[in-house]
Coordinates of N, CA and C in Angstrom, one line a residue:
C1 N 92.5 83.1 97.7 CA 93.2 84.5 98.3 C 93.6 85.5 97.0
A2 N 92.8 86.6 97.1 CA 92.9 87.7 96.3 C 94.4 88.6 96.4
L3 N 95.0 89.0 95.5 CA 96.4 89.7 95.7 C 96.4 90.6 94.4
P4 N 96.0 91.8 94.5 CA 96.4 92.7 93.4 C 97.8 93.1 93.1
I5 N 98.0 93.4 91.9 CA 99.7 93.9 91.9 C 99.1 95.0 91.1
L6 N 99.7 96.4 91.8 CA 99.6 97.8 90.8 C 101.0 98.0 90.6
A7 N 101.2 97.7 89.4 CA 102.6 98.1 88.7 C 102.6 98.3 87.4
R8 N 103.6 98.7 86.8 CA 103.6 99.0 85.6 C 104.6 98.8 84.9
S9 N 106.2 98.0 85.5 CA 107.5 97.6 85.0 C 107.1 96.3 84.7
E10 N 107.5 95.8 83.0 CA 107.5 94.1 83.1 C 108.2 93.5 83.8
S11 N 109.6 93.6 84.2 CA 110.3 93.1 85.3 C 109.5 92.8 86.4
I12 N 109.0 93.7 87.1 CA 108.5 93.6 88.7 C 107.0 92.9 88.2
V13 N 106.3 93.0 87.6 CA 105.2 92.3 87.4 C 105.5 90.9 87.1
S14 N 106.4 90.6 86.3 CA 106.9 89.4 85.9 C 107.1 88.4 87.5
V15 N 107.9 89.1 88.1 CA 108.4 88.3 89.1 C 107.3 88.4 90.2
L16 N 106.6 89.2 90.2 CA 105.5 89.0 91.3 C 104.2 88.4 91.0
R17 N 103.8 88.6 89.8 CA 103.1 87.3 89.4 C 103.6 86.4 89.7
G18 N 104.5 85.7 89.3 CA 104.8 84.3 88.9 C 104.9 83.8 90.7
A19 N 105.4 84.5 91.5 CA 105.5 84.3 93.1 C 104.2 84.1 93.4
A20 N 103.1 85.1 93.4 CA 101.9 84.9 94.0 C 101.1 83.7 93.0
Q21 N 101.1 83.6 92.1 CA 100.5 82.1 91.6 C 101.0 81.0 92.2
A22 N 102.4 81.2 92.3 CA 103.3 79.7 92.9 C 102.8 79.7 94.5
E23 N 102.3 80.6 94.9 CA 101.9 80.6 96.3 C 100.1 80.3 96.5
G24 N 99.4 80.3 95.1 CA 98.2 80.1 95.2 C 97.2 81.3 95.3
F25 N 97.5 82.2 95.0 CA 97.0 83.7 94.9 C 96.3 83.9 94.0
R26 N 95.3 84.3 93.8 CA 94.6 85.1 92.9 C 95.0 86.3 92.4
T27 N 95.8 86.5 91.4 CA 96.3 87.7 90.9 C 95.4 88.7 90.0
T28 N 95.8 89.7 90.1 CA 95.5 90.7 89.0 C 96.3 92.0 88.7
V29 N 96.9 91.8 87.3 CA 97.5 93.2 87.5 C 96.9 94.3 86.9
E30 N 97.2 95.4 87.5 CA 96.2 96.9 87.4 C 97.3 97.6 87.1
P31 N 97.4 98.2 85.8 CA 98.8 99.6 85.8 C 97.8 100.8 85.9
D32 N 96.8 100.6 85.8 CA 96.1 102.0 85.9 C 95.4 102.1 87.4
L33 N 95.9 103.3 88.0 CA 96.0 103.4 89.8 C 94.2 103.8 90.3
R34 N 93.7 104.3 89.2 CA 92.1 104.7 89.7 C 91.5 103.5 89.5
T35 N 91.7 102.5 88.3 CA 91.0 100.8 88.5 C 91.5 100.4 89.7
A36 N 93.0 100.4 89.8 CA 93.4 99.5 91.1 C 92.6 99.9 92.2
F37 N 92.6 101.4 92.7 CA 91.8 101.4 94.0 C 90.6 100.8 93.9
D38 N 89.9 101.0 93.0 CA 88.2 100.5 92.7 C 88.5 99.1 92.9
L39 N 89.6 98.7 92.7 CA 89.6 96.8 92.6 C 89.8 96.5 94.1
V40 N 90.7 97.1 94.8 CA 91.0 97.1 96.0 C 90.2 97.0 97.0
A41 N 89.0 98.0 96.8 CA 88.0 98.4 97.4 C 87.0 97.2 97.5
E42 N 86.9 96.9 96.1 CA 86.1 95.5 96.1 C 86.3 94.2 96.3
W43 N 87.4 94.1 96.4 CA 88.0 92.5 96.7 C 88.3 92.7 98.1
Q44 N 88.9 93.7 98.4 CA 89.5 93.9 100.0 C 90.6 92.6 100.4
P45 N 91.4 92.5 99.3 CA 92.5 91.3 99.5 C 93.1 91.5 100.8
S46 N 93.9 90.3 100.9 CA 94.8 90.0 101.9 C 96.0 90.9 102.0
A47 N 96.3 91.4 101.0 CA 97.8 92.2 100.7 C 97.6 92.9 99.4
V48 N 98.2 94.2 99.7 CA 98.2 94.6 98.3 C 99.7 95.1 98.0
L49 N 100.0 94.6 96.6 CA 101.7 95.3 96.3 C 101.5 96.4 95.5
V50 N 102.2 97.3 95.5 CA 102.4 98.4 95.1 C 103.7 98.9 94.6
E51 N 103.9 99.1 93.0 CA 105.4 99.5 92.5 C 105.7 101.2 92.9
A52 N 106.2 101.4 93.3 CA 107.2 102.8 93.7 C 107.2 103.1 92.5
L53 N 106.3 104.0 91.8 CA 106.6 105.0 90.1 C 106.9 105.8 90.6
D54 N 108.0 106.6 89.4 CA 108.4 107.8 89.5 C 107.9 109.1 89.5
D55 N 106.6 108.8 89.1 CA 105.6 109.9 88.9 C 104.8 110.0 90.4
D56 N 105.3 109.3 91.6 CA 104.7 109.4 93.0 C 103.2 108.8 92.8
D57 N 102.8 108.1 91.6 CA 101.3 107.4 91.7 C 101.4 106.4 92.6
G58 N 102.4 105.7 92.9 CA 102.6 104.8 93.9 C 101.9 104.9 95.4
F59 N 102.8 106.2 95.7 CA 102.5 106.5 96.9 C 101.3 107.1 97.1
D60 N 100.5 107.7 95.9 CA 99.3 108.2 96.3 C 98.0 107.3 96.2
I61 N 98.5 106.1 95.7 CA 97.1 105.1 95.9 C 97.5 104.2 97.2
V62 N 98.8 104.6 97.8 CA 98.7 103.8 99.3 C 98.0 104.9 100.2
A63 N 98.4 106.2 99.9 CA 97.5 107.1 100.6 C 95.8 107.1 100.4
A64 N 95.4 106.9 99.2 CA 94.5 106.8 98.9 C 93.5 105.7 99.9
I65 N 94.4 104.2 99.4 CA 93.7 103.1 100.2 C 93.8 103.3 102.2
R66 N 94.7 104.1 102.3 CA 94.7 104.5 103.9 C 93.4 105.2 104.1
S67 N 92.9 106.0 103.1 CA 91.8 106.9 103.6 C 90.8 106.5 103.4
M68 N 90.5 105.1 103.0 CA 89.0 104.6 103.0 C 88.2 104.8 104.1
E69 N 87.2 104.7 103.8 CA 86.2 105.0 105.2 C 86.0 103.8 106.1
S70 N 86.1 102.5 105.7 CA 86.3 101.4 106.1 C 87.5 101.0 107.2
A71 N 87.5 100.3 108.0 CA 88.8 99.8 109.0 C 89.6 99.1 108.1
Y72 N 89.2 98.4 106.9 CA 90.2 97.6 105.9 C 91.2 98.3 105.3
G73 N 91.0 99.6 105.1 CA 92.0 100.9 104.3 C 93.2 100.9 105.4
Q74 N 92.8 100.9 106.8 CA 93.8 101.3 107.7 C 94.8 99.8 108.2
D75 N 93.9 98.5 107.9 CA 94.9 97.1 108.3 C 95.1 96.4 107.5
V76 N 95.1 96.7 106.2 CA 95.4 95.7 104.5 C 97.0 96.1 104.7
P77 N 97.8 95.1 104.7 CA 99.3 95.1 104.3 C 99.2 95.8 103.0
V78 N 99.7 96.9 102.8 CA 100.6 97.2 101.5 C 101.7 97.2 101.6
I79 N 102.2 96.5 100.4 CA 103.8 96.4 100.3 C 104.1 97.0 99.2
M80 N 105.2 98.2 99.4 CA 105.9 99.2 98.3 C 107.0 98.3 97.3
V81 N 107.0 98.2 96.5 CA 107.9 97.7 95.8 C 108.8 98.4 94.6
G82 N 109.8 98.7 95.2 CA 110.8 99.6 94.6 C 112.1 99.5 95.0
P83 N 113.5 100.2 94.6 CA 114.4 100.7 94.9 C 114.5 100.9 96.3
A84 N 115.6 101.0 96.8 CA 116.1 101.2 98.1 C 115.9 102.6 98.2
S85 N 116.4 103.5 96.9 CA 116.7 104.8 97.2 C 114.9 105.5 97.4
K86 N 114.1 104.7 96.7 CA 112.6 105.4 97.1 C 112.3 105.4 98.6
R87 N 112.6 104.3 99.2 CA 112.5 104.5 100.7 C 113.1 105.6 101.4
R88 N 113.7 106.3 101.0 CA 114.1 107.5 101.8 C 113.6 108.8 101.3
R89 N 112.3 108.9 100.9 CA 111.6 109.9 100.4 C 111.0 110.5 101.5
P90 N 111.0 111.7 102.2 CA 110.1 112.2 103.3 C 108.7 111.7 103.3
D91 N 107.8 111.2 102.3 CA 106.8 111.1 102.9 C 106.4 109.6 102.9
A92 N 107.4 108.9 102.8 CA 107.2 107.4 102.6 C 106.9 106.7 103.9
V93 N 107.5 107.4 105.1 CA 106.9 106.7 106.5 C 105.6 107.3 106.5
E94 N 105.3 108.4 106.2 CA 103.9 108.9 106.9 C 102.8 108.4 105.6
T95 N 103.0 108.0 104.5 CA 101.8 107.4 103.8 C 101.2 106.1 104.2
G96 N 101.8 105.3 105.3 CA 101.2 104.2 105.2 C 101.5 102.6 105.0
I97 N 102.9 103.0 104.4 CA 103.3 101.7 103.9 C 103.9 100.5 105.0
T98 N 103.2 99.6 104.6 CA 103.2 98.3 105.8 C 104.7 98.0 105.8
E99 N 105.5 97.6 104.4 CA 106.8 97.0 104.6 C 107.2 97.5 103.0
W100 N 108.7 97.2 103.0 CA 109.2 97.4 101.7 C 109.7 96.4 101.1
L101 N 109.4 96.0 99.8 CA 110.0 94.9 98.8 C 111.0 95.3 98.1
V102 N 112.2 95.6 98.4 CA 113.3 96.3 97.9 C 113.6 95.5 96.4
W103 N 113.8 96.1 95.4 CA 113.8 95.8 94.3 C 115.2 95.9 93.7
P104 N 116.0 95.1 92.9 CA 115.3 93.8 92.5 C 115.2 92.9 93.5
S105 N 114.7 91.5 93.4 CA 114.0 90.5 94.3 C 114.1 89.4 93.4
T106 N 114.4 88.2 93.9 CA 114.0 87.2 93.5 C 112.8 86.4 93.6
G107 N 112.4 85.5 92.8 CA 110.8 85.1 92.8 C 110.9 84.2 94.1
F108 N 111.9 83.4 94.6 CA 111.9 82.7 96.1 C 111.7 83.9 97.1
Y109 N 112.7 84.8 97.0 CA 112.2 85.8 98.2 C 110.9 86.5 98.3
V110 N 110.3 86.9 97.0 CA 109.0 87.1 96.9 C 108.1 86.3 97.6
R111 N 108.1 85.1 97.1 CA 107.6 84.0 97.6 C 107.4 84.1 99.1
T112 N 108.6 83.6 99.8 CA 108.7 83.9 101.3 C 108.1 85.2 101.9
K113 N 108.6 86.3 101.2 CA 107.8 87.2 101.9 C 106.0 87.3 101.8
L114 N 105.5 86.9 100.5 CA 104.0 86.9 100.6 C 103.5 85.9 101.7
R115 N 103.8 84.6 101.9 CA 103.6 83.5 102.5 C 103.9 84.6 104.1
C116 N 104.9 85.2 104.2 CA 104.8 86.0 105.7 C 103.4 86.6 105.8
W117 N 103.4 87.6 105.0 CA 102.6 89.0 104.9 C 101.0 87.8 104.9
Y118 N 100.9 86.8 104.5 CA 99.7 86.3 104.0 C 99.4 85.8 106.0
L119 N 100.4 84.8 106.3 CA 100.5 84.2 107.3 C 100.0 85.2 108.7
R120 N 100.7 86.2 108.8 CA 100.3 87.6 109.3 C 98.8 88.0 109.2
R121 N 98.2 88.1 107.8 CA 96.9 88.8 108.0 C 95.9 87.4 108.5
S122 N 96.1 86.2 108.4 CA 95.2 85.4 108.7 C 95.4 84.6 110.4
A123 N 96.3 85.2 110.7 CA 96.4 84.7 112.1 C 96.2 85.6 113.0
R124 N 95.6 86.7 112.5 CA 95.0 87.6 113.8 C 94.2 86.8 114.3
W125 N 94.2 87.6 115.7 CA 93.3 87.3 116.9 C 93.3 88.3 117.6
E126 N 92.1 87.9 118.5 CA 91.7 89.0 119.4 C 91.4 88.6 120.8
R127 N 92.1 89.2 121.8 CA 92.1 88.7 123.0 C 91.1 88.6 123.9
A128 N 90.3 87.6 124.4 CA 89.2 87.5 124.9 C 88.9 88.5 126.4
A129 N 88.0 88.9 126.5 CA 87.6 89.8 127.6 C 87.8 89.1 128.9
V130 N 88.3 89.5 130.1 CA 88.5 88.8 131.5 C 86.6 88.9 132.0
T131 N 86.7 87.9 132.2 CA 85.2 87.8 133.5 C 84.9 88.4 134.1
D132 N 84.5 88.6 135.2 CA 84.5 89.2 136.7 C 84.6 88.0 137.4
D133 N 84.4 87.1 137.1 CA 84.8 85.8 138.3 C 86.0 85.1 137.7
E134 N 86.8 85.6 136.9 CA 87.8 85.3 136.3 C 89.0 84.4 137.7
E135 N 89.1 85.3 138.6 CA 89.7 84.4 139.7 C 89.0 82.8 140.5
D136 N 88.0 83.2 140.6 CA 86.9 82.0 140.8 C 87.0 80.8 140.0
R137 N 87.2 81.2 138.5 CA 87.5 80.2 137.3 C 88.4 79.7 137.6
I138 N 89.6 80.5 137.5 CA 91.2 80.1 137.7 C 91.4 78.9 138.9
A139 N 90.6 79.0 140.2 CA 90.7 78.4 141.2 C 90.2 76.9 141.1
A140 N 88.8 77.1 140.1 CA 88.1 75.9 140.0 C 89.1 74.9 139.3
L141 N 89.5 75.5 138.1 CA 90.4 74.7 137.3 C 91.4 73.9 137.9
Q142 N 92.2 74.8 139.0 CA 93.2 74.1 139.4 C 92.6 73.2 140.7
R143 N 91.6 73.2 141.1 CA 91.2 72.2 142.2 C 90.7 70.8 141.3
L144 N 90.1 70.9 139.8 CA 90.2 70.1 139.3 C 91.8 69.5 138.4
A145 N 92.5 69.8 138.8 CA 93.8 69.6 138.1 C 94.2 69.4 136.8
V146 N 93.4 70.6 136.1 CA 93.3 70.6 134.3 C 94.2 71.5 133.8
L147 N 94.8 72.3 134.3 CA 95.9 73.7 134.2 C 97.3 72.8 134.2
D148 N 97.7 73.2 132.9 CA 99.4 73.0 133.1 C 99.8 71.4 133.2
T149 N 98.7 70.4 132.5 CA 98.7 68.9 132.3 C 100.0 68.6 131.3
A150 N 100.3 67.1 131.3 CA 101.0 66.7 130.4 C 100.5 66.6 129.3
P151 N 101.2 66.9 128.1 CA 100.9 66.5 127.2 C 100.2 65.1 126.4
E152 N 99.2 65.2 125.8 CA 98.5 64.0 125.2 C 98.0 63.8 124.0
E153 N 98.4 62.6 123.5 CA 98.8 62.3 121.9 C 97.2 62.6 121.3
R154 N 96.1 62.2 121.7 CA 95.0 62.7 121.1 C 94.6 64.5 120.9
F155 N 95.1 65.2 121.8 CA 95.4 66.5 121.5 C 96.3 66.9 120.5
D156 N 97.5 66.5 120.6 CA 98.5 67.0 119.8 C 97.7 66.5 118.1
R157 N 97.3 65.3 118.0 CA 96.8 64.9 116.9 C 95.5 65.9 116.3
L158 N 94.6 66.3 117.1 CA 93.8 67.3 116.8 C 94.4 68.8 116.8
T159 N 95.4 69.2 117.3 CA 96.1 70.5 116.9 C 96.9 70.3 115.6
R160 N 97.4 68.7 115.0 CA 98.1 68.8 114.0 C 97.2 68.8 112.7
T161 N 96.0 68.4 113.0 CA 94.8 68.4 111.7 C 94.4 69.6 111.6
I162 N 94.2 70.6 112.6 CA 93.7 72.0 112.4 C 95.0 72.4 111.4
A163 N 96.0 72.6 112.1 CA 97.0 73.3 111.4 C 97.1 73.0 109.9
A164 N 97.0 71.6 109.3 CA 96.6 70.8 108.2 C 95.8 71.8 107.7
T165 N 94.4 71.4 108.3 CA 93.2 72.2 107.5 C 93.4 73.5 107.3
L166 N 93.8 74.2 108.2 CA 94.0 76.0 107.9 C 94.9 75.9 107.2
D167 N 96.1 75.2 106.7 CA 97.2 75.4 105.8 C 97.9 76.3 106.9
V168 N 98.5 76.1 108.2 CA 99.0 77.2 108.6 C 100.5 76.3 109.4
P169 N 101.5 76.8 109.7 CA 102.8 76.1 110.3 C 102.3 75.9 111.6
I170 N 101.8 76.5 112.4 CA 101.3 75.9 114.0 C 100.1 76.4 114.3
A171 N 99.8 75.9 115.5 CA 98.0 76.1 115.7 C 98.2 75.7 117.3
L172 N 97.2 76.4 117.9 CA 97.2 76.1 119.4 C 95.6 76.0 119.4
V173 N 95.5 74.9 120.2 CA 94.1 74.8 120.7 C 93.9 74.8 122.3
S174 N 93.3 75.7 122.8 CA 92.9 75.7 124.3 C 91.8 75.5 124.9
L175 N 91.6 74.8 125.1 CA 90.3 73.9 125.9 C 89.5 74.4 127.2
V176 N 90.7 75.5 127.7 CA 90.0 76.1 129.0 C 89.3 77.4 128.7

């Protein structure tokens, strides 16, 4: 899983890179924001970490990512890393920042946040369309007594296997 780090401060780069690598992310650090934008467009990573730079370039790259023509630019979590004072900028909200990682932060905290952002991205799902015969389908399932049945170890085992295979803390398998 790719995770670009768009930062210039050595202290921030060191902690972010260490945390990302400890979580198994393929990382690259890119201080040049034009090159960083090209990298994000090519890799389409699960998340992007951007340092809030004093010259506003950090906010500019977020705006550039959000203006990508593909839906990816609108959906990717963009996490701004910087002091709490930067969050109060008038354009901080409208830029499209997904979340702030207030600096300074510890490596353990960053690892926890990275895992949350990754799981949010990988656990996306889309609701199935309701069929025209939904009422008949539900009635048939009720007649067969297959709704709301007691737990069965064989299905619990299958669910545990799926959760372990997908490396997620929880899984749901619906056979209906």
